[in-house]
PDB file of C-alpha atoms in Angstrom:
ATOM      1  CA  UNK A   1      -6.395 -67.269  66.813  1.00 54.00           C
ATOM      2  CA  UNK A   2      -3.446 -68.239  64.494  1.00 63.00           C
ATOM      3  CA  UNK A   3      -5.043 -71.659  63.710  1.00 60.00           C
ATOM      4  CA  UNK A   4      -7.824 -69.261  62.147  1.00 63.00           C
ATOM      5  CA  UNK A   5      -5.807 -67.474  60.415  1.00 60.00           C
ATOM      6  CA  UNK A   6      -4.054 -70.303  59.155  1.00 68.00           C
ATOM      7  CA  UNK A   7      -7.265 -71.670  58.184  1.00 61.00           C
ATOM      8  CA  UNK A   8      -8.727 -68.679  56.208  1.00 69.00           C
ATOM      9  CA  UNK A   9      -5.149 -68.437  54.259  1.00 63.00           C
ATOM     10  CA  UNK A  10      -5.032 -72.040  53.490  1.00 62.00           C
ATOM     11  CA  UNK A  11      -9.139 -71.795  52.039  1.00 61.00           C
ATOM     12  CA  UNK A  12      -7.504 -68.592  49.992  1.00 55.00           C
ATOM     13  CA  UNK A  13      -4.552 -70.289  48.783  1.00 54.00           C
ATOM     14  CA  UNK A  14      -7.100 -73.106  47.204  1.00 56.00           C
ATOM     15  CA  UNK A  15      -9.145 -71.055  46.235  1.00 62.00           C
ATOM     16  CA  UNK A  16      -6.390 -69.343  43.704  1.00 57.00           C
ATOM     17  CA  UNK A  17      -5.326 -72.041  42.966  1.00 57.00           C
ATOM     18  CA  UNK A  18      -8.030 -73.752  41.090  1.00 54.00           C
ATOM     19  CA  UNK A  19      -7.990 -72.307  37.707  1.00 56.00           C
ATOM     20  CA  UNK A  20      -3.686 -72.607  37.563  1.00 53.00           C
ATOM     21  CA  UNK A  21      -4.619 -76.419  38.154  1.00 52.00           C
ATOM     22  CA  UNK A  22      -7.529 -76.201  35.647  1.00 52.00           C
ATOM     23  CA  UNK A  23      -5.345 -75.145  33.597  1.00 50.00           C
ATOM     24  CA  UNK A  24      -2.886 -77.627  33.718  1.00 52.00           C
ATOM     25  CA  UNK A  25      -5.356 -80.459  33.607  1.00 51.00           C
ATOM     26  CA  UNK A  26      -6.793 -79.435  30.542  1.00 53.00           C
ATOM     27  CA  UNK A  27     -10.374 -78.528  29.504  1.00 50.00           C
ATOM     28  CA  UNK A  28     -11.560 -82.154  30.659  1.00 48.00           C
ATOM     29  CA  UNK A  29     -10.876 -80.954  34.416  1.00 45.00           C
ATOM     30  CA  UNK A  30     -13.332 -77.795  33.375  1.00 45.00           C
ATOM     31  CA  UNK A  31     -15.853 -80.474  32.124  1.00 47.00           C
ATOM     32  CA  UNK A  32     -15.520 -78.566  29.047  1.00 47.00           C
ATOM     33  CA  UNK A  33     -15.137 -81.808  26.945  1.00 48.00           C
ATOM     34  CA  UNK A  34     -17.047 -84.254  28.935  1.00 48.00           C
ATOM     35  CA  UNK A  35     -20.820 -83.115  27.184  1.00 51.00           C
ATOM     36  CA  UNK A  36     -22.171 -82.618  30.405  1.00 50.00           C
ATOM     37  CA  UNK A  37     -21.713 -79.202  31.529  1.00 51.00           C
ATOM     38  CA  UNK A  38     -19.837 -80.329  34.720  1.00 51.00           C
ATOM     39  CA  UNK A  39     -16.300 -80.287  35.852  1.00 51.00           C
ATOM     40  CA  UNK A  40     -15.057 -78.739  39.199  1.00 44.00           C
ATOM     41  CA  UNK A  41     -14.367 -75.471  37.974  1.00 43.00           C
ATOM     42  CA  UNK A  42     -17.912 -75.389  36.467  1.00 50.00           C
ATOM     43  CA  UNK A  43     -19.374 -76.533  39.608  1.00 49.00           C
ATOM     44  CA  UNK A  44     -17.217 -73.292  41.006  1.00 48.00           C
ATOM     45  CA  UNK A  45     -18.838 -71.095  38.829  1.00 54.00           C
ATOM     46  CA  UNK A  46     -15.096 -70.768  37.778  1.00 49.00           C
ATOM     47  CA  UNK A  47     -15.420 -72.016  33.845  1.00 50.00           C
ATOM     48  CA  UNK A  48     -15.398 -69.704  30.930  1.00 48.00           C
ATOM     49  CA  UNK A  49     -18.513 -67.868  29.728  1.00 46.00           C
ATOM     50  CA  UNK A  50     -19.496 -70.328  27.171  1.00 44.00           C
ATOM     51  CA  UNK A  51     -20.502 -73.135  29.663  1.00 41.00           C
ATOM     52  CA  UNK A  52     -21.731 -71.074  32.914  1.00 43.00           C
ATOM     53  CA  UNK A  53     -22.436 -67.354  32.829  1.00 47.00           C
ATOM     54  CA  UNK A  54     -20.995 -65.210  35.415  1.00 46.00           C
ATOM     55  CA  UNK A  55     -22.356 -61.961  36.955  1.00 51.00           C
ATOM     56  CA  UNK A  56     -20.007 -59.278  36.863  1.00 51.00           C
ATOM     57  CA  UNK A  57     -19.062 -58.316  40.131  1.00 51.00           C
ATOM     58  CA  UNK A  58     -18.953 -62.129  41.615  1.00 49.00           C
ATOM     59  CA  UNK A  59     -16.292 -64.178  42.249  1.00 50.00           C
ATOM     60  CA  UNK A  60     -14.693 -65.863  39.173  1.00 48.00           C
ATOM     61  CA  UNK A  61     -15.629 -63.238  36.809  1.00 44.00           C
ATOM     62  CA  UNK A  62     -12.326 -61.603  36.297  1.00 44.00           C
ATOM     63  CA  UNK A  63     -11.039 -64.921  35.636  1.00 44.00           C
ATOM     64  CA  UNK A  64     -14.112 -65.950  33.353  1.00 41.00           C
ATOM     65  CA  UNK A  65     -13.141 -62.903  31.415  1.00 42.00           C
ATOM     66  CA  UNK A  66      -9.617 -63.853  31.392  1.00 44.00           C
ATOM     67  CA  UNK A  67     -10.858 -66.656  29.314  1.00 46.00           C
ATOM     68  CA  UNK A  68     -12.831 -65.557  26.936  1.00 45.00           C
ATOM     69  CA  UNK A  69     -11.688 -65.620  23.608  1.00 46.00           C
ATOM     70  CA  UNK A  70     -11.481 -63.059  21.080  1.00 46.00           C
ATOM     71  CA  UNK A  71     -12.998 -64.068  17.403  1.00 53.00           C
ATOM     72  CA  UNK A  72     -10.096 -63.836  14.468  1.00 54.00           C
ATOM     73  CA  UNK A  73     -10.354 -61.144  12.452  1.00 59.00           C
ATOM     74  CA  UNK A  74     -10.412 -62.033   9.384  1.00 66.00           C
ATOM     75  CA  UNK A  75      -7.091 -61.776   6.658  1.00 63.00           C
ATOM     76  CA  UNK A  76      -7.196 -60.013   3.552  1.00 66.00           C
ATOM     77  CA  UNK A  77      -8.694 -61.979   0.584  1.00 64.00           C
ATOM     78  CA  UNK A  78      -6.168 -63.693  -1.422  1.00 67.00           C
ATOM     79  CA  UNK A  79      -7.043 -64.510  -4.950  1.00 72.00           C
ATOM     80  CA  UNK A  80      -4.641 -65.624  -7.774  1.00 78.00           C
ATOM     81  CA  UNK A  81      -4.182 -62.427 -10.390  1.00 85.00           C
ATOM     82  CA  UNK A  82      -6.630 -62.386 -13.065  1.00 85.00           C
ATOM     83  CA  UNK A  83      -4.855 -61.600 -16.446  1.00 89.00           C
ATOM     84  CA  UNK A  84      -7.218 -59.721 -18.779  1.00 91.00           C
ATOM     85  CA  UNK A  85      -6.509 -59.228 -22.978  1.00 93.00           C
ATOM     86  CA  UNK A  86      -9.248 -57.393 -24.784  1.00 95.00           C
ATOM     87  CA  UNK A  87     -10.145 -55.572 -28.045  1.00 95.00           C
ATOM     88  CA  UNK A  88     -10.895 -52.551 -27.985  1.00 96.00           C
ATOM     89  CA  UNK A  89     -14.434 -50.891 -27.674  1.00 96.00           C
ATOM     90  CA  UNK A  90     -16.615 -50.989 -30.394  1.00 96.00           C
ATOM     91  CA  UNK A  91     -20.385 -50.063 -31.636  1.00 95.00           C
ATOM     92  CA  UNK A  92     -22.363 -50.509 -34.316  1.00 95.00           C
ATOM     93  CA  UNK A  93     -24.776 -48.439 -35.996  1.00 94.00           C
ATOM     94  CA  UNK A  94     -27.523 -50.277 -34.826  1.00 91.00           C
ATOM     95  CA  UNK A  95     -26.948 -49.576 -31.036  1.00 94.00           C
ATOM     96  CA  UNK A  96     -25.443 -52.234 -29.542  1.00 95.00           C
ATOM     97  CA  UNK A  97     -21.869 -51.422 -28.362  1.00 96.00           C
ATOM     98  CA  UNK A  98     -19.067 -54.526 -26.933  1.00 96.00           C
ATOM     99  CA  UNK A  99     -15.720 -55.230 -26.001  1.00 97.00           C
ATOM    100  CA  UNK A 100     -14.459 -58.910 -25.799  1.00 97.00           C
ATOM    101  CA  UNK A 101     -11.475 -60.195 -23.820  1.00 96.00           C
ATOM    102  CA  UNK A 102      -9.466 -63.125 -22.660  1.00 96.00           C
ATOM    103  CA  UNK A 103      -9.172 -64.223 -19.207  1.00 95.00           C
ATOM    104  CA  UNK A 104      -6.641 -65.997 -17.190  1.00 94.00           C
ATOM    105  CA  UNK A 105      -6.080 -66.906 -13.545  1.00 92.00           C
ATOM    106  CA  UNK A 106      -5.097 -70.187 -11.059  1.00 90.00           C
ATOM    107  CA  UNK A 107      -4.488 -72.066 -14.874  1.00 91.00           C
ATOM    108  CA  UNK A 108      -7.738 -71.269 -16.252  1.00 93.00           C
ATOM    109  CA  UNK A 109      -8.795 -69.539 -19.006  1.00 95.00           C
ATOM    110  CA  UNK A 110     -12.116 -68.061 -20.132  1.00 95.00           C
ATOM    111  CA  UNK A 111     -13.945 -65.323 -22.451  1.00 96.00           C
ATOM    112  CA  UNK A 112     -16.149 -62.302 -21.341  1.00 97.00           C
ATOM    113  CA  UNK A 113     -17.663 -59.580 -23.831  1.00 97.00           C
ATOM    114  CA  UNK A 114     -19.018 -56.871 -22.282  1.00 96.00           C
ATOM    115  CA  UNK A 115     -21.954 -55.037 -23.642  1.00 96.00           C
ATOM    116  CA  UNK A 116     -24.176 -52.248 -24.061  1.00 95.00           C
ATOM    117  CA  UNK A 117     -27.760 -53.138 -26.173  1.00 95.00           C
ATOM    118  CA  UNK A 118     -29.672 -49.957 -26.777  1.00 94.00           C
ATOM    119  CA  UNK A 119     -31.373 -50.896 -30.633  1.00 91.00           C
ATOM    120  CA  UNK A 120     -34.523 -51.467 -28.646  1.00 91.00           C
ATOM    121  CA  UNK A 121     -35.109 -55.457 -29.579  1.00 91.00           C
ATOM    122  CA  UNK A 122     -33.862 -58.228 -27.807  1.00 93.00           C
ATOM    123  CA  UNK A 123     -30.881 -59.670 -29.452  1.00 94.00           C
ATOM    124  CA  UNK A 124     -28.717 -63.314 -29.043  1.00 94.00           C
ATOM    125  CA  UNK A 125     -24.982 -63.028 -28.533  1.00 96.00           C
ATOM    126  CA  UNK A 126     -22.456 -66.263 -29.421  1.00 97.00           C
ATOM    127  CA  UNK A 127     -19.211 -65.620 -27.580  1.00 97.00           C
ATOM    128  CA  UNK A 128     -16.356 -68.231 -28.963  1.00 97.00           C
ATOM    129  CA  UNK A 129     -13.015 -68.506 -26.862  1.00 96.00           C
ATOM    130  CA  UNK A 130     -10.315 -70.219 -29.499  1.00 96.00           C
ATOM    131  CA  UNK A 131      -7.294 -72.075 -27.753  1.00 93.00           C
ATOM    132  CA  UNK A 132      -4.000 -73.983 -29.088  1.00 92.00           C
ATOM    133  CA  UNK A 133      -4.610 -77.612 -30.243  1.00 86.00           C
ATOM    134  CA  UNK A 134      -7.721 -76.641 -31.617  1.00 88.00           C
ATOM    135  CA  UNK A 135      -9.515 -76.214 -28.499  1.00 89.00           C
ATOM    136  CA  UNK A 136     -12.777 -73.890 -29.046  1.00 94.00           C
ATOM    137  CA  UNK A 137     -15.285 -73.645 -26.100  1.00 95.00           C
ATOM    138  CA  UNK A 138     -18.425 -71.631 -27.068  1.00 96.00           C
ATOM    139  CA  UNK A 139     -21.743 -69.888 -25.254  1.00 97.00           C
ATOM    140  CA  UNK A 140     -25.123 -68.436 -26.292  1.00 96.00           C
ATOM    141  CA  UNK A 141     -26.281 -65.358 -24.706  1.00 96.00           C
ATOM    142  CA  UNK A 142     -29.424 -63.366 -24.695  1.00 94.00           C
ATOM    143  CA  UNK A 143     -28.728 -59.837 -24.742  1.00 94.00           C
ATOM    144  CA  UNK A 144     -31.758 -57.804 -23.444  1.00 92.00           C
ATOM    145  CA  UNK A 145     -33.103 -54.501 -24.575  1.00 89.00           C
ATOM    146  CA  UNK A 146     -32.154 -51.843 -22.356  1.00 87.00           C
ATOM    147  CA  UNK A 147     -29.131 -48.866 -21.421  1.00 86.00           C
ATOM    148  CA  UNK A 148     -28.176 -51.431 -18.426  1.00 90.00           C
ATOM    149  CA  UNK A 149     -24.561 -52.692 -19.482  1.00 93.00           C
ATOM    150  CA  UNK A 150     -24.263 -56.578 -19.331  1.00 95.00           C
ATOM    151  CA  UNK A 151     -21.878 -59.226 -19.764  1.00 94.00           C
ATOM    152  CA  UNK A 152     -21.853 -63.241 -21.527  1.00 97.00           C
ATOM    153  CA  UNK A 153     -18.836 -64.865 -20.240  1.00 96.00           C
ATOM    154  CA  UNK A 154     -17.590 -69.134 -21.028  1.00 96.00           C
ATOM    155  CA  UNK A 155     -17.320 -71.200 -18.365  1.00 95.00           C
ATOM    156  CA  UNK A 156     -13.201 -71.304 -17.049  1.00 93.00           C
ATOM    157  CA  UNK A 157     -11.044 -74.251 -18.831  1.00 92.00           C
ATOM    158  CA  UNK A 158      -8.055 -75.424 -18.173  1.00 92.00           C
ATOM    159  CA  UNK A 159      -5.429 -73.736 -19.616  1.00 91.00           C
ATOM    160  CA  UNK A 160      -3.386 -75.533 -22.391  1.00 89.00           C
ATOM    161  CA  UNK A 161       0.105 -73.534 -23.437  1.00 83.00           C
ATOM    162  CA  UNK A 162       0.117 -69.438 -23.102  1.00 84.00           C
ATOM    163  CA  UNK A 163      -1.900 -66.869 -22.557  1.00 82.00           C
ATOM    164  CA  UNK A 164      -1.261 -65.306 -26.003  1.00 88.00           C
ATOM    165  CA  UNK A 165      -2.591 -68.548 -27.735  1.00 91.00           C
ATOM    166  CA  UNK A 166      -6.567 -67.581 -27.293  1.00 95.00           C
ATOM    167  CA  UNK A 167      -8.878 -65.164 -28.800  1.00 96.00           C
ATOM    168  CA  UNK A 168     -12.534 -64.519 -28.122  1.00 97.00           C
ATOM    169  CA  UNK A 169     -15.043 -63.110 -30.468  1.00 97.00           C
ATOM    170  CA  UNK A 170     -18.476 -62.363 -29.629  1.00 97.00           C
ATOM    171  CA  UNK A 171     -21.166 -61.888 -32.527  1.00 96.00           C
ATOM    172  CA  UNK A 172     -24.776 -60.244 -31.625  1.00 96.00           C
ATOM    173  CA  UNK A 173     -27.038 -60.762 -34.083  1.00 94.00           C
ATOM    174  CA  UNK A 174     -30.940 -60.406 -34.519  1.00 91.00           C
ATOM    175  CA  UNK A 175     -32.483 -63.737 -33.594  1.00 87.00           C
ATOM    176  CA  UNK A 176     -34.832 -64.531 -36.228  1.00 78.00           C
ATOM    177  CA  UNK A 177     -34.141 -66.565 -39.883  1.00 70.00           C
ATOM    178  CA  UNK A 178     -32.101 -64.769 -40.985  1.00 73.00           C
ATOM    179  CA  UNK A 179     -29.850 -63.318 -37.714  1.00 75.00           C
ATOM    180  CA  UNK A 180     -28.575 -60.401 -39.171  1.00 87.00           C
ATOM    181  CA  UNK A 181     -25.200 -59.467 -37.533  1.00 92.00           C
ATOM    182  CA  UNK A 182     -25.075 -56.423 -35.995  1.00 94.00           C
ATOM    183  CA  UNK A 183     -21.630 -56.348 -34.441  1.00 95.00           C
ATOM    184  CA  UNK A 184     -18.592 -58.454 -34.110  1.00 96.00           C
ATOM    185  CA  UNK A 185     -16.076 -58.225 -31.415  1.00 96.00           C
ATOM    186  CA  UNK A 186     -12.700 -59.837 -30.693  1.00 95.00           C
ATOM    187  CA  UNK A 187     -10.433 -59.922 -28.390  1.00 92.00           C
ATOM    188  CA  UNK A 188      -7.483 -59.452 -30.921  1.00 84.00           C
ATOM    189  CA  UNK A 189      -9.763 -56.844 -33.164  1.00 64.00           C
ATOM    190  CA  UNK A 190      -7.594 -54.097 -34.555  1.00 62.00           C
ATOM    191  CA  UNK A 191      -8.700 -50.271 -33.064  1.00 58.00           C
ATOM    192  CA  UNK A 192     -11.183 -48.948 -34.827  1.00 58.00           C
ATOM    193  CA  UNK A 193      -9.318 -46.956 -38.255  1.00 55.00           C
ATOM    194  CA  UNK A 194      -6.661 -49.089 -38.150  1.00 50.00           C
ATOM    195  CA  UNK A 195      -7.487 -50.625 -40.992  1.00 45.00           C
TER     196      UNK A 195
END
C-alpha cells in the first residue's frame, strides 16, 4: 500500500514538474523553435496555445493560459512639433479666399496655403516657399471649383538657418493667356488695413 502511494506521488511530482523544467530549458525543450511542432511538453499537450490548443477544463490548460501572452498596447504617437507661421486670411473679390504659411518640423521646412475657391471656374495656384542662400522651392496647383476648402502644399526640404528666414506666397490666377491674378497670399502679408 505505501509503495502505491509512493508511486502515485512520485507520477504527481513529475508531472508538476514539467513545465518548471520547460522552462528552464528554453523554448527548444517545448519544440517551440525546432519547426516541427514537437517537443515533450507539446507531446504533453503542455505547450502554449499557439502550437497545440487546449480544451478548457483538461489538464495543462491553466498552465497553457499561464502562457499566453498579452499583445502591447500600443504608446502614444510621438511626432516632432510642427512649427507653423502664416499670413493672415484673405479674399478677393472674385471668390477665392487663402491663407499661406511656413512649416517646420524634424529640420524640414515646407509651404501650405490653404484655400477656399467659390468664383465658379477652375483656377491654377503657384505656391513659392523662399529660403536663405537663395533657396526657392516652388509647386503648381489646380484649385477646383467648389465651397470644399483645399490645400497646395511643397514637398519638405531640408532646413538651411532659421525658421524666420522663409516666406511662402501663393498666387491663384485664371489659367488661360493671360492668367489674371485673382489673389495673392503670403506668409509674411501684412493684416488686411494695415497698409
Amino acid at each position: 500500500m505505501n509503495l502505491r502511494l509512493i508511486g502515485i506521488g512520485a507520477g504527481v511530482l513529475v508531472i508538476l514538474s514539467l513545465p518548471l523544467a520547460g522552462a528552464i530549458a528554453g523554448p527548444d525543450f517545448a519544440g517551440e523553435d525546432d519547426e516541427k511542432g514537437g517537443g515533450l511538453l507539446s507531446s504533453l499537450g503542455l505547450s502554449g496555445p499557439s502550437r497545440t490548443p487546449v480544451a478548457p477544463g483538461t489538464p495543462g490548460a491553466a498552465r497553457s493560459a499561464e502562457r499566453e501572452v498579452l499583445p502591447s498596447q500600443p504608446g502614444p504617437d510621438v511626432r516632432p512639433r510642427t512649427d507653423t507661421r502664416c499670413g493672415p486670411e484673405l479674399s478677393s473679390p472674385h471668390g477665392v479666399e487663402a491663407q499661406t504659411c511656413v512649416l517646420e518640423s524634424g529640420g524640414q521646412t515646407w509651404g501650405r496655403s490653404y484655400y477656399r475657391n467659390t468664383s465658379g471656374r477652375t483656377l491654377d495656384a503657384v505656391l513659392t516657399v523662399m529660403g536663405p542662400e537663395g533657396r526657392t522651392v516652388q509647386i503648381r496647383c489646380v484649385v477646383g471649383a467648389g465651397d470644399e476648402p483645399g490645400l497646395c502644399e511643397t514637398p519638405q526640404e531640408e532646413s538651411a538657418g532659421k525658421p524666420i528666414d522663409y516666406s511662402a506666397v501663393a498666387e491663384f490666377a485664371v489659367p488661360d493667356e493671360e492668367g489674371q491674378l485673382l489673389l495673392r497670399s503670403g506668409s509674411n502679408s501684412p493684416e488686411p488695413g494695415d497698409g
